[in-house]
Tab-separated table of C-alpha atoms in Angstrom:
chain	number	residue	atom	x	y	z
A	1	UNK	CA	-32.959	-153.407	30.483
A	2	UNK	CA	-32.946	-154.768	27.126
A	3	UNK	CA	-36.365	-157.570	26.625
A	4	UNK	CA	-35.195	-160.703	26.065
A	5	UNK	CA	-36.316	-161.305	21.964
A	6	UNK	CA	-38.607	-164.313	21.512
A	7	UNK	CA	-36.631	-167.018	19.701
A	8	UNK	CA	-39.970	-168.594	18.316
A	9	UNK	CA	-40.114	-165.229	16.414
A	10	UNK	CA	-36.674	-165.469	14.951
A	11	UNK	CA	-36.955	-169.381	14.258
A	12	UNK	CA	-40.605	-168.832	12.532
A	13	UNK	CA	-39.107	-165.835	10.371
A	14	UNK	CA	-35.966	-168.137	9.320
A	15	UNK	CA	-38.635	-170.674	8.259
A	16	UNK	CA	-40.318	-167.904	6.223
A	17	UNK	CA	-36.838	-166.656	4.644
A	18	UNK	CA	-35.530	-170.351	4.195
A	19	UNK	CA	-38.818	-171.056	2.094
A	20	UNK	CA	-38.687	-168.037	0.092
A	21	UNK	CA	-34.658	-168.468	-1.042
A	22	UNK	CA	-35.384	-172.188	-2.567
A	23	UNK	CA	-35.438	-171.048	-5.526
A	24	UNK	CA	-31.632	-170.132	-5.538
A	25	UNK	CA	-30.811	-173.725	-5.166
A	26	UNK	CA	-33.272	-174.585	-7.806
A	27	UNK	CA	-31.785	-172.431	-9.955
A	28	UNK	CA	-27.742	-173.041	-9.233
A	29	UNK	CA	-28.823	-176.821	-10.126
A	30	UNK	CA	-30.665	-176.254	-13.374
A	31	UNK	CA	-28.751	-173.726	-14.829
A	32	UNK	CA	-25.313	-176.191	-14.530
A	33	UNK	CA	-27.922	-178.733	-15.995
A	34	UNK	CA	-28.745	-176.289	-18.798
A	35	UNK	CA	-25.516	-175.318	-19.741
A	36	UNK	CA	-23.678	-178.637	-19.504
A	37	UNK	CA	-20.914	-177.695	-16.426
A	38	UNK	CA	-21.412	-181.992	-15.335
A	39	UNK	CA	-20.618	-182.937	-18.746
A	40	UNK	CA	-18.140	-180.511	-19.143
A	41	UNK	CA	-16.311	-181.855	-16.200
A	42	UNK	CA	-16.673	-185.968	-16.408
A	43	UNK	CA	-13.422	-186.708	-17.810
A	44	UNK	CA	-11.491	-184.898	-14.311
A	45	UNK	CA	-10.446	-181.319	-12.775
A	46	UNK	CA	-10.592	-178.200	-14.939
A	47	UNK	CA	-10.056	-174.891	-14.169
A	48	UNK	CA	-13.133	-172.440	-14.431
A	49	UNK	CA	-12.279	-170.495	-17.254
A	50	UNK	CA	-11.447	-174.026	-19.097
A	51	UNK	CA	-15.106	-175.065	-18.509
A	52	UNK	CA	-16.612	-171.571	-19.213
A	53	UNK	CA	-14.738	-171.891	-22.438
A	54	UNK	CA	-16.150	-175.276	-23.322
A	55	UNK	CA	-19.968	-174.780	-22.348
A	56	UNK	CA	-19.441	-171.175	-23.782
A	57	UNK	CA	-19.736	-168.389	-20.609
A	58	UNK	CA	-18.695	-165.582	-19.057
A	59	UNK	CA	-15.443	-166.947	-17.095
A	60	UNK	CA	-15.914	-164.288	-13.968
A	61	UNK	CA	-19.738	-165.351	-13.735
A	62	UNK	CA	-19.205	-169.210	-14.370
A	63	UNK	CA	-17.001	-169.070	-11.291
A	64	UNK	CA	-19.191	-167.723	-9.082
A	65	UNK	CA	-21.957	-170.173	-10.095
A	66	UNK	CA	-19.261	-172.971	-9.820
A	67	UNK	CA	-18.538	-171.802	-6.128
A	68	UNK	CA	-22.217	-171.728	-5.590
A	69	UNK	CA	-22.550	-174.969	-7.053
A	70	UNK	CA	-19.772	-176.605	-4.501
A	71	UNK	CA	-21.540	-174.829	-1.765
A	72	UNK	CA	-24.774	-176.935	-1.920
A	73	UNK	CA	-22.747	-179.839	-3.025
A	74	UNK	CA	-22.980	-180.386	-6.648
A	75	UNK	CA	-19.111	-179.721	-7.438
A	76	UNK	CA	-16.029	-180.141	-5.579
A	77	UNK	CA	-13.321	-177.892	-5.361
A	78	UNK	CA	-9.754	-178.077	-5.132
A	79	UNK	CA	-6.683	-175.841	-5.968
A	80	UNK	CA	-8.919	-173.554	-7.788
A	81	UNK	CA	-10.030	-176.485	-10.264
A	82	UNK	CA	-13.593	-177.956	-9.974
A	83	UNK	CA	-14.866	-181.578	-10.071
A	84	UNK	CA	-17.885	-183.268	-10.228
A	85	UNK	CA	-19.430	-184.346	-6.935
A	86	UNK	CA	-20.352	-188.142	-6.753
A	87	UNK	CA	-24.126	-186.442	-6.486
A	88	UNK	CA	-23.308	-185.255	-9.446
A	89	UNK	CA	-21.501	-187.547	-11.427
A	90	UNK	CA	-23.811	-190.680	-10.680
A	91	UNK	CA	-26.815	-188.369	-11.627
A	92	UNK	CA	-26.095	-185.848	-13.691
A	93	UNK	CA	-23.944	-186.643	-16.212
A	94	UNK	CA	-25.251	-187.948	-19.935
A	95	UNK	CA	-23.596	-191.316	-19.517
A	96	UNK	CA	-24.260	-191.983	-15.936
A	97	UNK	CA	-26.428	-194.587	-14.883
A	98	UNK	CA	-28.708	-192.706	-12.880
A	99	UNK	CA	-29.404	-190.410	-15.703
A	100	UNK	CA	-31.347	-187.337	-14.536
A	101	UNK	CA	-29.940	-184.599	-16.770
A	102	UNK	CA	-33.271	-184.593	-18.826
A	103	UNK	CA	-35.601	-184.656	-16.486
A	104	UNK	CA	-33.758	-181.900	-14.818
A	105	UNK	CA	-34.084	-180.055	-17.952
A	106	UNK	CA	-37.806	-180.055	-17.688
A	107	UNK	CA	-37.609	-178.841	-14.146
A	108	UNK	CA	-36.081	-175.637	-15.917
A	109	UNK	CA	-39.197	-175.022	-18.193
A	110	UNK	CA	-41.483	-175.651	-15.235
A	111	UNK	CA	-39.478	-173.468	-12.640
A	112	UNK	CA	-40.403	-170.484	-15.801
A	113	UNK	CA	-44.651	-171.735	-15.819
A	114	UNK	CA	-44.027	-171.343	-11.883
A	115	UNK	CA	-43.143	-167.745	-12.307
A	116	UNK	CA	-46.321	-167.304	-13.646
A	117	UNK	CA	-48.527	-168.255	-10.829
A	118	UNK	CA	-49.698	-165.257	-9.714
A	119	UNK	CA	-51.405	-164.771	-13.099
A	120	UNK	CA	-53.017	-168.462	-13.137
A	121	UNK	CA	-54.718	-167.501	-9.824
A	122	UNK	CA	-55.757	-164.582	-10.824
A	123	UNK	CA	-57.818	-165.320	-14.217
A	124	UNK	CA	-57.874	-169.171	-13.074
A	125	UNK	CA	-56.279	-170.557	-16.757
A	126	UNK	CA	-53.076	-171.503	-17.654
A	127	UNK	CA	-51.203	-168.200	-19.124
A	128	UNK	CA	-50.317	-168.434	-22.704
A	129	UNK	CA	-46.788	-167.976	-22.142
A	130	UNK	CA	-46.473	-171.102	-20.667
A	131	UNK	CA	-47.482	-172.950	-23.604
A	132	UNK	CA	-44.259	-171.606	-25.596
A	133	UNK	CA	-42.156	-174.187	-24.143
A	134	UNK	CA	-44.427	-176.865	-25.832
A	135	UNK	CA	-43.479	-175.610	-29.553
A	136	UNK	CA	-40.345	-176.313	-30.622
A	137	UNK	CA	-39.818	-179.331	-32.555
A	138	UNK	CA	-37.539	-181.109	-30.155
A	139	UNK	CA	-40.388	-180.604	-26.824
A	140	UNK	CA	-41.653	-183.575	-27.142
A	141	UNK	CA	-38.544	-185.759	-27.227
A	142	UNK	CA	-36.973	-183.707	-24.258
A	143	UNK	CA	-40.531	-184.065	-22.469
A	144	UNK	CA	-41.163	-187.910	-23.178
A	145	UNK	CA	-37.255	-188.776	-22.624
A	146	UNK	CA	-37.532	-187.076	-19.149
A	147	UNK	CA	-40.509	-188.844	-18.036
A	148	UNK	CA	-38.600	-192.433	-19.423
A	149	UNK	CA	-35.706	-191.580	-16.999
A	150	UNK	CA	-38.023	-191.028	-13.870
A	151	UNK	CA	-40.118	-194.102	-14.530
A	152	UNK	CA	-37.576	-196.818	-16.052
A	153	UNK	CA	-36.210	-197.322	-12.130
A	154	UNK	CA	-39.807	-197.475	-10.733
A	155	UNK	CA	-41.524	-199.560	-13.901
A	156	UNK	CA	-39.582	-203.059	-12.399
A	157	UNK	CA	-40.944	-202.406	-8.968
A	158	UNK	CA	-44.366	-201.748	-10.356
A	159	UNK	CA	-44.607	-204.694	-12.883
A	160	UNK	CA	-43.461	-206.691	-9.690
A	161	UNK	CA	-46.116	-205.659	-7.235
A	162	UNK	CA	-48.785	-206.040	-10.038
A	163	UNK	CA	-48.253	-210.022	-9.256
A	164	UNK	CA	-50.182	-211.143	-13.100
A	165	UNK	CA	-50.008	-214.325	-13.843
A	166	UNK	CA	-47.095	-215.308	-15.636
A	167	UNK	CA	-47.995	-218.699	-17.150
A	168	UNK	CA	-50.672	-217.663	-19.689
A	169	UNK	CA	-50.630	-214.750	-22.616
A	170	UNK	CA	-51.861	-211.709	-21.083
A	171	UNK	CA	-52.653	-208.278	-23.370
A	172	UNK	CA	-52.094	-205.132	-21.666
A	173	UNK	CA	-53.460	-201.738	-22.807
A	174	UNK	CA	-51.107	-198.545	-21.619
A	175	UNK	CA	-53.452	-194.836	-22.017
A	176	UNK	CA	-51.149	-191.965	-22.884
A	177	UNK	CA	-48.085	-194.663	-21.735
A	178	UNK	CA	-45.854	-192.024	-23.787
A	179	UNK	CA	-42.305	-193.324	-23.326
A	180	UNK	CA	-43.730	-196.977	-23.111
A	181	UNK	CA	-41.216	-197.766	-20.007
A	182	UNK	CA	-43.909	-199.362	-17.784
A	183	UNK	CA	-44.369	-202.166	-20.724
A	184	UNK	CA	-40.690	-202.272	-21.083
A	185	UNK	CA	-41.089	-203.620	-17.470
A	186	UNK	CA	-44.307	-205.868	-17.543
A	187	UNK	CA	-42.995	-207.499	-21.073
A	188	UNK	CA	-39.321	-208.082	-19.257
A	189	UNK	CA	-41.560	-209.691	-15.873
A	190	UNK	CA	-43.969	-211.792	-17.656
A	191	UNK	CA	-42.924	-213.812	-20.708
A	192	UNK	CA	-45.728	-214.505	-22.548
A	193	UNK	CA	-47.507	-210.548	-21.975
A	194	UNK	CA	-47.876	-208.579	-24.983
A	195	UNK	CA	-48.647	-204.683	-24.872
A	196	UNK	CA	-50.200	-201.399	-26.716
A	197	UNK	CA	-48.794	-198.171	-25.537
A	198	UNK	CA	-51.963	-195.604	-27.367
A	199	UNK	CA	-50.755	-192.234	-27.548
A	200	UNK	CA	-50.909	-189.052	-29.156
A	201	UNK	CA	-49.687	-188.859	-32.941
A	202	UNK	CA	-46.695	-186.579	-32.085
A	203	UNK	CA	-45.247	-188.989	-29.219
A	204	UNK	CA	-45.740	-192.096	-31.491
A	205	UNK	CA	-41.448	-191.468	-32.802
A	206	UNK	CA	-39.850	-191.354	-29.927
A	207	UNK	CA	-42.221	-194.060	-28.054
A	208	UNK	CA	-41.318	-196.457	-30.954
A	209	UNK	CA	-38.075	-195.607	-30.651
A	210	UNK	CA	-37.443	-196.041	-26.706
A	211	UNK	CA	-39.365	-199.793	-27.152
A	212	UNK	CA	-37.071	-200.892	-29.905
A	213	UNK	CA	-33.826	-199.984	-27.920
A	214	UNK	CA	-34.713	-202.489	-25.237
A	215	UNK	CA	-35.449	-204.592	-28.667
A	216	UNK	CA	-39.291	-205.571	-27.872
A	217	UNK	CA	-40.883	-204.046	-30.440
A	218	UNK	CA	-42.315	-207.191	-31.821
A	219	UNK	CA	-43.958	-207.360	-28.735
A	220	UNK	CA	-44.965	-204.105	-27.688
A	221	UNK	CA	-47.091	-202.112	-30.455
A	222	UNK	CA	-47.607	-197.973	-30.112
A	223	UNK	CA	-51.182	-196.996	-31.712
A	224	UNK	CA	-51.467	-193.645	-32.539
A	225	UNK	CA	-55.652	-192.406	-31.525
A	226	UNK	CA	-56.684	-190.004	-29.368
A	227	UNK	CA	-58.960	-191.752	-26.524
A	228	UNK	CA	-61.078	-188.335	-26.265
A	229	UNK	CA	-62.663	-189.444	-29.264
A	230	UNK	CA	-60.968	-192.470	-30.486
A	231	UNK	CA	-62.113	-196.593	-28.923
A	232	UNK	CA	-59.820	-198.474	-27.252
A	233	UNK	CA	-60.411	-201.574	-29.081
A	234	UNK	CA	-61.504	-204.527	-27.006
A	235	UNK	CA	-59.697	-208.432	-25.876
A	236	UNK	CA	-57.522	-206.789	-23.151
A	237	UNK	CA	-56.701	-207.942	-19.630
A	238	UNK	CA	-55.532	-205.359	-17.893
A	239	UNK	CA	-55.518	-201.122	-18.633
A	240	UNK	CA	-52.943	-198.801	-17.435
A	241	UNK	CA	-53.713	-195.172	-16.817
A	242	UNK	CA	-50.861	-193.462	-14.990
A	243	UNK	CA	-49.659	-189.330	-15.111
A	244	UNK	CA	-52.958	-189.102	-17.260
A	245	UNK	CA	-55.956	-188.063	-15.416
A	246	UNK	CA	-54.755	-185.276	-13.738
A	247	UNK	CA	-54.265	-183.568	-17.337
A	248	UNK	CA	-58.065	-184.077	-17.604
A	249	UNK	CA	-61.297	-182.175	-17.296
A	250	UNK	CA	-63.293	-183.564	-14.502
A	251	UNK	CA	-66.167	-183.909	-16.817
A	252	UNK	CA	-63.927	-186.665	-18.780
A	253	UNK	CA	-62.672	-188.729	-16.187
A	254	UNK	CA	-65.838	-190.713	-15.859
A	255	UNK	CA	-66.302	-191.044	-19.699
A	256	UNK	CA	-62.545	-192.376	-19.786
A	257	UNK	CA	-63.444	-194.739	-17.557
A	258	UNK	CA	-66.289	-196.362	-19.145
A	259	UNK	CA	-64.309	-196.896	-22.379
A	260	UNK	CA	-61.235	-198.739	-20.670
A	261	UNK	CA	-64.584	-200.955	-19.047
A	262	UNK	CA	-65.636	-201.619	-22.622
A	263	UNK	CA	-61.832	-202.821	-23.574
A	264	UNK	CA	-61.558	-204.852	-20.898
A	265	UNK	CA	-61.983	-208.556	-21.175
A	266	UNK	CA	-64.320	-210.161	-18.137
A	267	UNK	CA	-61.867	-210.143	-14.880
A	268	UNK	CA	-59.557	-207.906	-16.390
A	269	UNK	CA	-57.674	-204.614	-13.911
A	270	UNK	CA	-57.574	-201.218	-14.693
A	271	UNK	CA	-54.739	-199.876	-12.258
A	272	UNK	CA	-54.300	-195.918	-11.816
A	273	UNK	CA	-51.529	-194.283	-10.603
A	274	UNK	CA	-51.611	-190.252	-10.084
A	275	UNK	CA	-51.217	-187.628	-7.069
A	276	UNK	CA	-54.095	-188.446	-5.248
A	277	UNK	CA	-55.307	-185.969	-2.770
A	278	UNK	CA	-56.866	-186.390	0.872
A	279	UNK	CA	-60.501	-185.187	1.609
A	280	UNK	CA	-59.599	-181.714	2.814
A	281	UNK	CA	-57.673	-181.688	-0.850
A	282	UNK	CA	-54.804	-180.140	1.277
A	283	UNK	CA	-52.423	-183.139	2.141
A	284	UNK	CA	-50.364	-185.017	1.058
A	285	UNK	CA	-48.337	-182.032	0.315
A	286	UNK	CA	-46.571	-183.132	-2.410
A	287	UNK	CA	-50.379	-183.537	-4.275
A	288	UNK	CA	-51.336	-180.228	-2.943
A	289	UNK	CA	-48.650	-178.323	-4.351
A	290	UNK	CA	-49.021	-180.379	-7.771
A	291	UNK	CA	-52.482	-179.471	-8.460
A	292	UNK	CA	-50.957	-175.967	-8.752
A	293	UNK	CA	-48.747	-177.376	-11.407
A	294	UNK	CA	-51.810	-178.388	-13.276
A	295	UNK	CA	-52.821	-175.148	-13.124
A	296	UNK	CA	-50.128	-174.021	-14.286
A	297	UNK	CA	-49.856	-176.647	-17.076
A	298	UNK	CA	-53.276	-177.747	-18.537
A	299	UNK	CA	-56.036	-176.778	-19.837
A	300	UNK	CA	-58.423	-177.841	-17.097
A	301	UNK	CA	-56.885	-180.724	-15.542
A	302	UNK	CA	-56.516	-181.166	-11.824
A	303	UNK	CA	-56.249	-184.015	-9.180
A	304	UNK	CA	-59.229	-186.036	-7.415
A	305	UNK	CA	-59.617	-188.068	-4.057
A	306	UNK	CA	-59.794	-191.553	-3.992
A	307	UNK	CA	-63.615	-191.345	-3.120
A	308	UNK	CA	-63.862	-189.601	-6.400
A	309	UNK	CA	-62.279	-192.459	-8.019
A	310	UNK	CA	-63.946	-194.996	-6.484
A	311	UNK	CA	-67.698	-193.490	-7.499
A	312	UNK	CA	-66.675	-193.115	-11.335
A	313	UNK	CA	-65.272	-196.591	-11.235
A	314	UNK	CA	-68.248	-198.272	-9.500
A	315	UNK	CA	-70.287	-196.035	-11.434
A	316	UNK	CA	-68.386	-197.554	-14.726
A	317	UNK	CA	-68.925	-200.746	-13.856
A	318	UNK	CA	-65.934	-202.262	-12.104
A	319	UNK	CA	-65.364	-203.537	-8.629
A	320	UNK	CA	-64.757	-201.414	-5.399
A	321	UNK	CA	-60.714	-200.971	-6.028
A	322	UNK	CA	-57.968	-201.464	-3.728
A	323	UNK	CA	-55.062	-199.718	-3.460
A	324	UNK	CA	-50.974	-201.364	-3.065
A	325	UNK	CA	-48.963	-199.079	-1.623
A	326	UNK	CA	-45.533	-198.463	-3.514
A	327	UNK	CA	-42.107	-198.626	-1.823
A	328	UNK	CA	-41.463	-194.859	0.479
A	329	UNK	CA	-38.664	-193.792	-2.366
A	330	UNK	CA	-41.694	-194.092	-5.029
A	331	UNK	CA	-44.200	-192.580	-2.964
A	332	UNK	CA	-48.246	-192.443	-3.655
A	333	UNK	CA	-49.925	-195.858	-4.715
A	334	UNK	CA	-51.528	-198.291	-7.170
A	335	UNK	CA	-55.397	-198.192	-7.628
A	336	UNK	CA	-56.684	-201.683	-8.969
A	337	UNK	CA	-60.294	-202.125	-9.905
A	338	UNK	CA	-61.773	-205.139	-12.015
A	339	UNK	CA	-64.259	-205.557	-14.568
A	340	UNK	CA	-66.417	-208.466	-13.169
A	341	UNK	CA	-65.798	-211.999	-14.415
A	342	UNK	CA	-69.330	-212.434	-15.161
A	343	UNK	CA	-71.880	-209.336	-16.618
């Protein structure tokens, strides 16, 4: 008589295989991102070979990714012509509201540095290849305009649960704020706030250039320093740092710290917002698996705790912070600590 098999076996061994074949789905998603296919298809049905024509491919091999891509969802299919899902069409199109084409697009040059893992943990540094993707001349548009499209639907929400008063001027200071979307959203919320997004000289362009199409450039300014060496300047009431720390050394967190103290007026916030990790540094999973992508992307950055955070801000000066948690569809959470109204 044939043993009965142990389904707990077979259903831990599908979890195994279902892990390991992600990637396919990854890939069927940002390779029709890559090449255009959404675009390609927003003005109605087209036959394969019409859209391997017009993005340029193989007509036998677009097919098959086309049937792929209606498998998972992404396309629709009918009478051998192919359509844009409403998934698709609401999100992946270059005109659609929900714009997420170019973030997508820098999901494709991280899914390469994530073939490279093995040879991060082995010598512990990022591998030179994965710096090529930084190079070319149109990086950091593609990079800066990706992060703008993830953060202009979550900037109102912030700038809401921030709750600054909005009856006097307020001066707010945004650390390597890049696209400059979370001003967009405090200077839209408060009337009478005015903002500096400091950044890098190379992001500068296109930060400028994002501020001025929502037309508040006389009232949000981009200085171009580098805070690992550069001040701050002073007279401000409240400091942003989000996405920036976990680029950092550990050594430099502190010493970041301090200086956004020092520009700081008496009673003025800094508020954080990163992956934050648990104690055991393994959960929340999503933070786990990022500090791989730090490893995979930095120099020596990484993520912290929220103790850690808590000693270099005391440590700096500045109240015990609080946290605010965001809305589930955000996920993680604001970190507020204040200078003290009186020294």
């Amino acid at each position: 008589m044939v043993e009965e098999p142990d389904q707990n076996i077979f259903k831990q061994r599908q979890q195994l295989q279902d892990m390991a074949h992600c990637y396919r789905k990854s890939q069927i998603l940002l390779t029709c991102v890559e090449l255009g296919v959404f675009d390609s298809l927003t003005k109605g049905s087209k036959f394969a070979a019409e859209v391997a024509a017009d993005i340029g491919v193989d007509a036998h091999a677009a097919e098959l990714l086309f049937n792929a891509a209606t498998a998972i969802g992404l396309l629709e299919k009918r009478e051998n012509c192919y359509r844009n899902s409403e998934l698709a069409e609401t999100h992946l199109t270059q005109n659609a509201a929900g714009n997420m084409a170019r973030r997508l697009k820098l999901e494709g040059a991280f899914y390469r540095r994530w073939g490279r893992l093995i040879d991060a943990v082995r010598t512990g540094k990022r591998p030179e290849e994965n710096c090529s993707d930084e190079q070319p001349e149109d990086w950091v548009r593609t990079f800066i305009y990706g992060l703008y499209d993830m953060a202009r639907t979550i900037a109102p929400v912030i700038a809401e649960l921030l709750c600054l008063p909005d009856d006097q001027p307020l001066r707010v200071l945004d650390i390597g704020g890049g696209h400059g979307g979370y001003c967009i959203a405090l200077a839209k919320r408060y009337p009478l706030l005015t903002a500096t997004v400091f950044e890098l000289p190379r992001v500068v362009p296109v930060a400028r250039e994002i501020i001025a199409q929502a037309g508040l450039q006389e009232r949000i300014a981009v200085q171009e320093g580098d805070f690992h060496h550069d001040t701050l300047g002073s007279g401000y009431d409240a400091a942003l740092i989000f996405g920036v720390l976990n680029g950092e050394p550990l050594e430099d967190k502190p010493v970041l710290f301090r200086k956004v103290f020092s520009a700081l007026n008496p009673g003025g916030q800094i508020v954080l917002r990163e992956f934050v990790l648990d104690p055991d540094r393994t959960s929340p999973p999503q933070a786990a698996i990022f500090a791989l992508q730090m490893l995979l992307t930095t120099e020596a950055g990484g993520l912290d705790t929220s103790e850690d955070w808590a000693e270099w801000l005391v440590l700096a000066g500045f109240t015990p912070p609080q946290q605010i948690e965001l809305p589930p569809w955000i996920g993680s959470s604001l970190t507020i600590a204040r200078k003290p109204s009186t020294q």
